[in-house]
GROMACS .gro file of C-alpha atoms in nm:
model
  445
    1MET     CA    1  15.617  14.176   9.114
    2LEU     CA    2  15.511  13.923   8.848
    3SER     CA    3  15.260  13.767   9.122
    4ALA     CA    4  15.107  14.134   9.173
    5LEU     CA    5  15.031  14.144   8.813
    6GLN     CA    6  14.836  13.838   8.862
    7GLN     CA    7  14.583  13.932   9.093
    8LYS     CA    8  14.238  14.039   8.939
    9ALA     CA    9  14.138  14.201   9.274
   10LEU     CA   10  14.431  14.431   9.300
   11HIS     CA   11  14.363  14.578   8.942
   12ILE     CA   12  13.981  14.609   9.031
   13ARG     CA   13  14.118  14.811   9.316
   14VAL     CA   14  14.319  15.024   9.122
   15PHE     CA   15  14.086  15.128   8.859
   16SER     CA   16  13.793  15.151   9.122
   17LEU     CA   17  13.993  15.426   9.284
   18ALA     CA   18  14.151  15.579   8.969
   19PHE     CA   19  13.874  15.567   8.699
   20PRO     CA   20  13.622  15.776   8.896
   21MET     CA   21  13.887  16.053   8.968
   22VAL     CA   22  13.972  16.052   8.579
   23LEU     CA   23  13.584  16.096   8.494
   24SER     CA   24  13.534  16.350   8.746
   25ASN     CA   25  13.847  16.562   8.589
   26ILE     CA   26  13.660  16.561   8.290
   27THR     CA   27  13.394  16.779   8.400
   28VAL     CA   28  13.637  17.081   8.490
   29PRO     CA   29  13.704  17.163   8.129
   30LEU     CA   30  13.323  17.129   8.045
   31LEU     CA   31  13.254  17.396   8.296
   32GLY     CA   32  13.494  17.619   8.137
   33LEU     CA   33  13.332  17.556   7.794
   34VAL     CA   34  13.004  17.643   7.926
   35ASP     CA   35  13.127  17.984   8.112
   36ALA     CA   36  13.278  18.052   7.781
   37ALA     CA   37  12.984  17.970   7.579
   38VAL     CA   38  12.749  18.153   7.816
   39ILE     CA   39  12.958  18.493   7.864
   40GLY     CA   40  13.087  18.454   7.512
   41HIS     CA   41  12.750  18.529   7.341
   42LEU     CA   42  12.693  18.861   7.541
   43ASP     CA   43  12.740  19.167   7.359
   44HIS     CA   44  13.079  19.286   7.427
   45ALA     CA   45  13.405  19.094   7.424
   46TRP     CA   46  13.516  19.233   7.783
   47TYR     CA   47  13.274  19.021   7.950
   48LEU     CA   48  13.446  18.711   7.874
   49GLY     CA   49  13.781  18.862   7.934
   50GLY     CA   50  13.661  18.963   8.271
   51VAL     CA   51  13.538  18.625   8.348
   52ALA     CA   52  13.892  18.472   8.204
   53VAL     CA   53  14.084  18.684   8.457
   54GLY     CA   54  13.883  18.662   8.729
   55SER     CA   55  13.855  18.308   8.719
   56THR     CA   56  14.196  18.259   8.656
   57MET     CA   57  14.279  18.462   8.987
   58ILE     CA   58  14.063  18.216   9.177
   59ALA     CA   59  14.189  17.906   8.997
   60VAL     CA   60  14.508  17.991   9.099
   61THR     CA   61  14.445  18.096   9.427
   62PHE     CA   62  14.249  17.738   9.528
   63TRP     CA   63  14.477  17.521   9.319
   64LEU     CA   64  14.797  17.670   9.541
   65LEU     CA   65  14.568  17.533   9.846
   66GLY     CA   66  14.541  17.177   9.701
   67PHE     CA   67  14.766  17.088   9.950
   68LEU     CA   68  14.477  17.062  10.163
   69ARG     CA   69  14.340  16.742   9.955
   70MET     CA   70  14.665  16.585   9.922
   71ALA     CA   71  14.809  16.609  10.262
   72THR     CA   72  14.443  16.486  10.401
   73THR     CA   73  14.447  16.193  10.145
   74GLY     CA   74  14.779  16.081  10.285
   75LEU     CA   75  14.728  16.100  10.648
   76THR     CA   76  14.350  15.973  10.621
   77ALA     CA   77  14.503  15.666  10.420
   78GLN     CA   78  14.750  15.585  10.680
   79ALA     CA   79  14.515  15.628  10.969
   80TYR     CA   80  14.293  15.388  10.774
   81GLY     CA   81  14.561  15.118  10.718
   82ALA     CA   82  14.658  15.124  11.081
   83ASP     CA   83  14.252  15.080  11.177
   84ASP     CA   84  14.295  15.417  11.398
   85LYS     CA   85  13.957  15.537  11.434
   86THR     CA   86  14.089  15.833  11.650
   87GLY     CA   87  14.326  15.927  11.366
   88LEU     CA   88  14.049  15.919  11.094
   89ALA     CA   89  13.834  16.152  11.307
   90ASN     CA   90  14.142  16.364  11.389
   91VAL     CA   91  14.244  16.423  11.028
   92PHE     CA   92  13.922  16.540  10.900
   93LEU     CA   93  13.848  16.788  11.206
   94GLN     CA   94  14.197  16.935  11.173
   95GLY     CA   95  14.175  16.960  10.787
   96ILE     CA   96  13.827  17.147  10.826
   97SER     CA   97  13.951  17.377  11.104
   98LEU     CA   98  14.269  17.470  10.871
   99ALA     CA   99  14.038  17.515  10.557
  100TRP     CA  100  13.788  17.767  10.723
  101LEU     CA  101  14.101  17.970  10.899
  102LEU     CA  102  14.256  17.981  10.527
  103ALA     CA  103  13.917  18.083  10.362
  104LEU     CA  104  13.866  18.360  10.597
  105ALA     CA  105  14.223  18.495  10.574
  106ILE     CA  106  14.161  18.520  10.210
  107ILE     CA  107  13.820  18.675  10.174
  108ALA     CA  108  14.007  18.928  10.453
  109VAL     CA  109  14.262  19.016  10.209
  110HIS     CA  110  14.109  18.968   9.857
  111PRO     CA  111  14.082  19.334   9.767
  112LEU     CA  112  14.474  19.366   9.832
  113ILE     CA  113  14.495  19.037   9.624
  114ALA     CA  114  14.312  19.201   9.311
  115ASP     CA  115  14.483  19.522   9.346
  116TRP     CA  116  14.805  19.356   9.328
  117VAL     CA  117  14.700  19.117   9.025
  118PHE     CA  118  14.569  19.411   8.851
  119SER     CA  119  14.867  19.637   8.899
  120TYR     CA  120  15.068  19.405   8.703
  121SER     CA  121  14.789  19.333   8.432
  122ASP     CA  122  14.775  19.500   8.101
  123ALA     CA  123  14.433  19.435   8.065
  124SER     CA  124  14.197  19.685   7.954
  125ALA     CA  125  13.993  19.880   8.224
  126GLU     CA  126  13.687  19.719   8.132
  127VAL     CA  127  13.802  19.383   8.152
  128LYS     CA  128  13.969  19.483   8.480
  129ARG     CA  129  13.630  19.621   8.604
  130TYR     CA  130  13.459  19.277   8.540
  131ALA     CA  131  13.718  19.061   8.664
  132ASP     CA  132  13.706  19.266   8.957
  133GLN     CA  133  13.344  19.217   8.986
  134TYR     CA  134  13.384  18.837   8.918
  135PHE     CA  135  13.670  18.788   9.166
  136SER     CA  136  13.459  18.982   9.468
  137VAL     CA  137  13.163  18.753   9.432
  138ARG     CA  138  13.345  18.432   9.353
  139ILE     CA  139  13.594  18.465   9.667
  140TRP     CA  140  13.304  18.388   9.884
  141SER     CA  141  13.290  18.043   9.786
  142ALA     CA  142  13.626  17.999   9.932
  143PRO     CA  143  13.505  17.822  10.266
  144ALA     CA  144  13.298  17.593  10.081
  145ALA     CA  145  13.578  17.495   9.825
  146LEU     CA  146  13.848  17.468  10.068
  147THR     CA  147  13.592  17.229  10.256
  148ASN     CA  148  13.548  17.031   9.952
  149LEU     CA  149  13.931  16.968   9.917
  150VAL     CA  150  13.942  16.826  10.260
  151ILE     CA  151  13.629  16.606  10.228
  152MET     CA  152  13.756  16.482   9.875
  153GLY     CA  153  14.086  16.411  10.054
  154TRP     CA  154  13.929  16.224  10.333
  155LEU     CA  155  13.714  16.024  10.142
  156LEU     CA  156  13.996  15.921   9.888
  157GLY     CA  157  14.223  15.832  10.177
  158ALA     CA  158  13.926  15.628  10.325
  159GLN     CA  159  13.959  15.427   9.987
  160ASN     CA  160  13.641  15.555   9.825
  161ALA     CA  161  13.679  15.770   9.506
  162LYS     CA  162  13.319  15.714   9.389
  163LYS     CA  163  13.186  15.970   9.641
  164PRO     CA  164  13.460  16.235   9.530
  165MET     CA  165  13.366  16.188   9.194
  166MET     CA  166  13.008  16.233   9.274
  167LEU     CA  167  13.050  16.534   9.464
  168LEU     CA  168  13.266  16.683   9.171
  169ILE     CA  169  13.023  16.628   8.921
  170VAL     CA  170  12.741  16.743   9.122
  171ILE     CA  171  12.938  17.084   9.181
  172ASN     CA  172  13.003  17.085   8.794
  173VAL     CA  173  12.654  17.017   8.715
  174ILE     CA  174  12.473  17.272   8.939
  175ASN     CA  175  12.728  17.531   8.827
  176ILE     CA  176  12.635  17.495   8.450
  177VAL     CA  177  12.266  17.496   8.517
  178LEU     CA  178  12.289  17.795   8.737
  179ASP     CA  179  12.563  17.971   8.498
  180VAL     CA  180  12.262  17.961   8.212
  181LEU     CA  181  11.987  18.062   8.444
  182PHE     CA  182  12.173  18.369   8.585
  183VAL     CA  183  12.353  18.485   8.294
  184VAL     CA  184  12.093  18.397   8.013
  185GLY     CA  185  11.789  18.379   8.215
  186PHE     CA  186  11.848  18.650   8.448
  187GLY     CA  187  12.070  18.874   8.276
  188TRP     CA  188  12.319  18.897   8.570
  189LYS     CA  189  12.617  18.892   8.324
  190VAL     CA  190  12.952  18.837   8.510
  191GLN     CA  191  12.843  18.868   8.847
  192GLY     CA  192  12.562  18.570   8.754
  193ALA     CA  193  12.842  18.338   8.628
  194ALA     CA  194  13.055  18.405   9.002
  195ALA     CA  195  12.723  18.342   9.152
  196ALA     CA  196  12.635  18.005   9.003
  197SER     CA  197  12.996  17.883   9.095
  198VAL     CA  198  12.941  18.009   9.462
  199ILE     CA  199  12.611  17.820   9.487
  200ALA     CA  200  12.733  17.516   9.329
  201ASP     CA  201  13.064  17.493   9.598
  202TYR     CA  202  12.813  17.551   9.900
  203SER     CA  203  12.600  17.312   9.766
  204GLY     CA  204  12.881  17.038   9.699
  205MET     CA  205  12.987  17.119  10.050
  206ALA     CA  206  12.645  17.005  10.191
  207LEU     CA  207  12.656  16.664   9.956
  208GLY     CA  208  13.021  16.650  10.100
  209LEU     CA  209  12.935  16.658  10.457
  210TYR     CA  210  12.650  16.418  10.406
  211PHE     CA  211  12.901  16.145  10.254
  212VAL     CA  212  13.140  16.212  10.544
  213ALA     CA  213  12.851  16.172  10.822
  214GLN     CA  214  12.786  15.846  10.641
  215ARG     CA  215  13.119  15.703  10.631
  216TRP     CA  216  13.178  15.841  11.022
  217LYS     CA  217  12.878  15.639  11.126
  218GLN     CA  218  12.989  15.325  10.913
  219GLU     CA  219  13.335  15.348  11.062
  220MET     CA  220  13.204  15.423  11.423
  221LEU     CA  221  13.419  15.697  11.484
  222PRO     CA  222  13.416  15.953  11.811
  223ALA     CA  223  13.153  16.216  11.830
  224PRO     CA  224  13.287  16.518  11.623
  225LEU     CA  225  13.209  16.790  11.880
  226ALA     CA  226  13.372  16.618  12.162
  227GLN     CA  227  13.663  16.494  11.945
  228TRP     CA  228  13.729  16.867  11.794
  229LYS     CA  229  13.906  16.994  12.100
  230LYS     CA  230  14.127  16.702  12.132
  231ALA     CA  231  14.211  16.687  11.753
  232SER     CA  232  14.417  17.040  11.771
  233ALA     CA  233  14.674  16.857  11.965
  234GLY     CA  234  14.812  16.698  11.619
  235MET     CA  235  14.792  17.004  11.387
  236GLY     CA  236  15.178  17.031  11.401
  237ARG     CA  237  15.230  16.753  11.174
  238LEU     CA  238  14.924  16.855  10.937
  239LEU     CA  239  15.085  17.213  10.912
  240LYS     CA  240  15.440  17.100  10.837
  241LEU     CA  241  15.304  16.854  10.555
  242ASN     CA  242  15.073  17.130  10.406
  243ARG     CA  243  15.346  17.382  10.427
  244ASP     CA  244  15.604  17.155  10.237
  245ILE     CA  245  15.312  17.065   9.970
  246PHE     CA  246  15.248  17.434   9.933
  247LEU     CA  247  15.614  17.519   9.858
  248ARG     CA  248  15.630  17.214   9.617
  249SER     CA  249  15.301  17.343   9.438
  250LEU     CA  250  15.430  17.705   9.412
  251CYS     CA  251  15.737  17.582   9.210
  252LEU     CA  252  15.517  17.392   8.982
  253GLN     CA  253  15.313  17.724   8.915
  254LEU     CA  254  15.607  17.957   8.888
  255ALA     CA  255  15.737  17.678   8.618
  256PHE     CA  256  15.417  17.702   8.410
  257THR     CA  257  15.350  18.060   8.456
  258PHE     CA  258  15.734  18.141   8.310
  259MET     CA  259  15.668  17.911   8.024
  260THR     CA  260  15.324  18.099   7.943
  261PHE     CA  261  15.499  18.479   7.988
  262GLN     CA  262  15.828  18.378   7.806
  263GLY     CA  263  15.629  18.237   7.521
  264ALA     CA  264  15.442  18.572   7.471
  265THR     CA  265  15.791  18.744   7.414
  266LEU     CA  266  15.828  18.512   7.086
  267GLY     CA  267  15.522  18.653   6.942
  268ASP     CA  268  15.132  18.598   6.884
  269ASN     CA  269  15.155  18.290   6.693
  270VAL     CA  270  15.397  18.106   6.923
  271VAL     CA  271  15.220  18.153   7.236
  272ALA     CA  272  14.859  18.076   7.057
  273ALA     CA  273  15.066  17.748   6.973
  274ASN     CA  274  15.197  17.679   7.294
  275ALA     CA  275  14.811  17.718   7.443
  276VAL     CA  276  14.693  17.479   7.204
  277LEU     CA  277  14.981  17.220   7.308
  278MET     CA  278  14.909  17.280   7.673
  279ASN     CA  279  14.557  17.095   7.590
  280PHE     CA  280  14.775  16.756   7.520
  281LEU     CA  281  14.965  16.846   7.848
  282MET     CA  282  14.594  16.843   8.022
  283LEU     CA  283  14.500  16.523   7.889
  284VAL     CA  284  14.795  16.369   8.013
  285SER     CA  285  14.721  16.516   8.350
  286PHE     CA  286  14.368  16.392   8.359
  287ALA     CA  287  14.478  16.064   8.278
  288MET     CA  288  14.753  16.002   8.504
  289ASP     CA  289  14.617  16.228   8.800
  290GLY     CA  290  14.370  15.944   8.820
  291PHE     CA  291  14.625  15.697   8.896
  292ALA     CA  292  14.826  15.912   9.125
  293TYR     CA  293  14.521  15.948   9.352
  294ALA     CA  294  14.477  15.568   9.352
  295MET     CA  295  14.838  15.527   9.445
  296GLU     CA  296  14.823  15.819   9.718
  297ALA     CA  297  14.540  15.588   9.880
  298MET     CA  298  14.683  15.273   9.832
  299VAL     CA  299  15.044  15.367   9.933
  300GLY     CA  300  14.907  15.580  10.255
  301LYS     CA  301  14.694  15.253  10.330
  302ALA     CA  302  14.976  15.005  10.326
  303ILE     CA  303  15.222  15.235  10.520
  304GLY     CA  304  14.943  15.279  10.807
  305ALA     CA  305  14.929  14.911  10.803
  306ARG     CA  306  15.301  14.877  10.803
  307ASN     CA  307  15.275  14.606  10.513
  308ARG     CA  308  15.551  14.578  10.269
  309ASN     CA  309  15.379  14.350  10.034
  310GLU     CA  310  15.082  14.527  10.007
  311LEU     CA  311  15.291  14.840   9.949
  312MET     CA  312  15.491  14.647   9.670
  313ASP     CA  313  15.166  14.524   9.528
  314SER     CA  314  15.023  14.867   9.508
  315LEU     CA  315  15.310  15.023   9.349
  316THR     CA  316  15.351  14.743   9.076
  317ALA     CA  317  14.995  14.728   8.962
  318THR     CA  318  14.942  15.129   8.945
  319THR     CA  319  15.278  15.176   8.767
  320PHE     CA  320  15.162  14.859   8.515
  321TRP     CA  321  14.828  15.043   8.405
  322SER     CA  322  15.004  15.379   8.421
  323LEU     CA  323  15.249  15.261   8.187
  324VAL     CA  324  14.972  15.106   7.961
  325ILE     CA  325  14.793  15.435   7.976
  326SER     CA  326  15.090  15.635   7.880
  327LEU     CA  327  15.164  15.439   7.593
  328LEU     CA  328  14.809  15.458   7.441
  329ILE     CA  329  14.814  15.849   7.499
  330THR     CA  330  15.170  15.860   7.311
  331ALA     CA  331  15.017  15.659   7.034
  332ALA     CA  332  14.730  15.871   7.027
  333PHE     CA  333  14.937  16.194   6.994
  334LEU     CA  334  15.166  16.003   6.743
  335ILE     CA  335  14.917  15.928   6.514
  336PHE     CA  336  14.602  16.212   6.577
  337GLY     CA  337  14.836  16.476   6.693
  338GLU     CA  338  14.771  16.704   6.414
  339GLN     CA  339  14.405  16.646   6.387
  340ILE     CA  340  14.390  16.717   6.777
  341VAL     CA  341  14.545  17.064   6.697
  342GLY     CA  342  14.309  17.110   6.414
  343VAL     CA  343  14.008  17.089   6.631
  344ILE     CA  344  14.165  17.321   6.896
  345SER     CA  345  14.242  17.608   6.618
  346ASP     CA  346  14.166  17.656   6.259
  347ILE     CA  347  14.403  17.937   6.235
  348PRO     CA  348  14.675  17.844   5.965
  349ALA     CA  349  14.991  18.001   6.122
  350VAL     CA  350  14.889  17.880   6.479
  351ARG     CA  351  14.857  17.544   6.360
  352GLU     CA  352  15.158  17.560   6.164
  353GLN     CA  353  15.351  17.647   6.473
  354ALA     CA  354  15.193  17.392   6.697
  355PHE     CA  355  15.281  17.113   6.447
  356VAL     CA  356  15.662  17.243   6.470
  357TYR     CA  357  15.659  17.182   6.865
  358LEU     CA  358  15.420  16.880   6.885
  359PRO     CA  359  15.688  16.616   6.911
  360TRP     CA  360  15.786  16.767   7.253
  361LEU     CA  361  15.447  16.670   7.331
  362ILE     CA  362  15.447  16.332   7.194
  363ALA     CA  363  15.723  16.255   7.415
  364MET     CA  364  15.556  16.407   7.736
  365PRO     CA  365  15.327  16.107   7.828
  366LEU     CA  366  15.625  15.859   7.902
  367VAL     CA  367  15.820  16.087   8.040
  368ALA     CA  368  15.566  16.273   8.277
  369MET     CA  369  15.405  15.960   8.411
  370TRP     CA  370  15.670  15.882   8.668
  371CYS     CA  371  15.650  16.261   8.836
  372PHE     CA  372  15.272  16.186   8.865
  373LEU     CA  373  15.318  15.820   9.019
  374LEU     CA  374  15.574  15.931   9.242
  375ASP     CA  375  15.388  16.221   9.373
  376GLY     CA  376  15.121  15.981   9.438
  377VAL     CA  377  15.376  15.754   9.644
  378PHE     CA  378  15.528  16.039   9.808
  379ILE     CA  379  15.160  16.188   9.922
  380GLY     CA  380  15.068  15.859  10.021
  381ALA     CA  381  15.369  15.830  10.238
  382THR     CA  382  15.311  16.198  10.361
  383ARG     CA  383  15.663  16.266  10.286
  384GLY     CA  384  15.632  16.650  10.208
  385ARG     CA  385  15.982  16.739  10.266
  386GLU     CA  386  16.143  16.516  10.038
  387MET     CA  387  15.857  16.628   9.766
  388ARG     CA  388  15.934  16.990   9.825
  389ASN     CA  389  16.338  16.960   9.789
  390THR     CA  390  16.292  16.762   9.488
  391MET     CA  391  16.092  17.013   9.320
  392PHE     CA  392  16.342  17.287   9.414
  393VAL     CA  393  16.576  17.100   9.202
  394ALA     CA  394  16.361  16.998   8.937
  395MET     CA  395  16.255  17.366   8.896
  396ALA     CA  396  16.630  17.493   8.899
  397GLY     CA  397  16.667  17.252   8.645
  398PHE     CA  398  16.399  17.369   8.449
  399PHE     CA  399  16.562  17.724   8.434
  400VAL     CA  400  16.912  17.575   8.380
  401ILE     CA  401  16.809  17.378   8.054
  402TRP     CA  402  16.589  17.693   7.948
  403TRP     CA  403  16.896  17.900   7.967
  404LEU     CA  404  17.133  17.678   7.793
  405LEU     CA  405  16.912  17.620   7.522
  406SER     CA  406  16.754  17.989   7.490
  407GLY     CA  407  16.861  18.012   7.137
  408TRP     CA  408  16.644  17.749   7.037
  409GLY     CA  409  16.341  17.972   7.102
  410ASN     CA  410  16.023  17.819   7.197
  411HIS     CA  411  16.196  17.478   7.164
  412ALA     CA  412  16.403  17.566   7.448
  413LEU     CA  413  16.073  17.636   7.648
  414TRP     CA  414  15.955  17.273   7.567
  415ALA     CA  415  16.292  17.117   7.643
  416ALA     CA  416  16.285  17.277   7.975
  417MET     CA  417  15.918  17.174   8.039
  418LEU     CA  418  16.034  16.805   7.946
  419GLY     CA  419  16.323  16.808   8.164
  420PHE     CA  420  16.140  16.946   8.432
  421MET     CA  421  15.921  16.649   8.430
  422ALA     CA  422  16.191  16.420   8.412
  423LEU     CA  423  16.383  16.566   8.667
  424ARG     CA  424  16.083  16.559   8.908
  425GLY     CA  425  16.017  16.186   8.866
  426LEU     CA  426  16.394  16.093   8.842
  427THR     CA  427  16.477  16.285   9.181
  428LEU     CA  428  16.157  16.143   9.373
  429GLY     CA  429  16.224  15.782   9.215
  430VAL     CA  430  16.626  15.790   9.336
  431LEU     CA  431  16.490  15.900   9.707
  432PHE     CA  432  16.243  15.607   9.673
  433ILE     CA  433  16.474  15.358   9.583
  434HIS     CA  434  16.728  15.469   9.862
  435GLN     CA  435  16.458  15.463  10.135
  436TRP     CA  436  16.305  15.134   9.992
  437ARG     CA  437  16.663  14.992  10.014
  438ARG     CA  438  16.725  15.114  10.365
  439ASP     CA  439  16.376  14.982  10.442
  440THR     CA  440  16.307  15.315  10.608
  441PHE     CA  441  16.020  15.398  10.333
  442LEU     CA  442  15.764  15.217  10.559
  443ALA     CA  443  15.867  15.396  10.903
  444ALA     CA  444  15.661  15.675  11.062
  445ASN     CA  445  15.729  15.983  10.897
   0.00000   0.00000   0.00000
């Protein structure tokens, strides 16, 4: 393990995979800020409310389909490590086929999705009207958005994080420019904001396919059209992996949704304070996701090559830097936490509530880093079943902790969230150690 930390090339490799993904993550909230600034300057609040509700509906829908990126990364990295040219081609073609099938299904049923969501919403009629306008336009980006997930997963699995970073930055920059043009310049309001995102996603897809074509030629992979029919033979493994990761993501979304809605029952100031503190969790996610992506690519490559030493080196270096980053974030939260809260909100009552629960967030980076890293390990190993089962355990633990401590009010929710993160890391860690000791982790899955 010590020898791995002395390898300069290994550290460079970790950062070459992790840093571009951290940078690309930063562009996501920037887009949200521009949306809010552009729509927020229209003459009625319901435009901003409509975009907020509509974009949340889209974000949750696409986020739940994030398994397309994760499964593609793991399978591609393994094929790359094994120098399996046919496998590299098949993973991409299978992923694209599945992405378009899912996208067409979503477009077909999107009126039902909208009706179901609005039936449970207490939003005003105007907010629902503009949310429906946004959702009805934005949903047409589904084929491009899901294709982009596959493209990013495939490029990352092929050990290239710079192109996915460029792809995300281009998508968001185009989105921002068109946002201003369509909403402010053309006066298209909510539909303009949605149209900007649709055009940006398809522009990104075109660029992404160009990146893939470049890599396809470089790796001398089989001709896509000739290989497409053969690729369908291996869809079973991809579907099984995607199913397991989807269930895992659904549980994750359930825990966060419960926290939001349960917090709302504790009063307006509490729910506002929780919203402020969720930004701290977002910062942890931005940093740790980059190293989780690096772990996926490096672990998958090592497993594809059946190289135990390379796998251990990858685990050691990525864990080391994740620990360093987590300590730095913890120190920043401890020293500057109250100032960060003040930047996010200047409402005295909300800030006071946020200060009360801030210690839970100070503890979060060092607790949560393990579940991010181990998610990367198991995605790279394409062990979706283990991820699904441990998430079931962690979600059950979340609700048990909240129920046992429910007398603590909002502290119970944050204790449950911290316990949830800890249980995710602990259960995956126990499974990994067990499989490593039995020398089964490198086995084909």
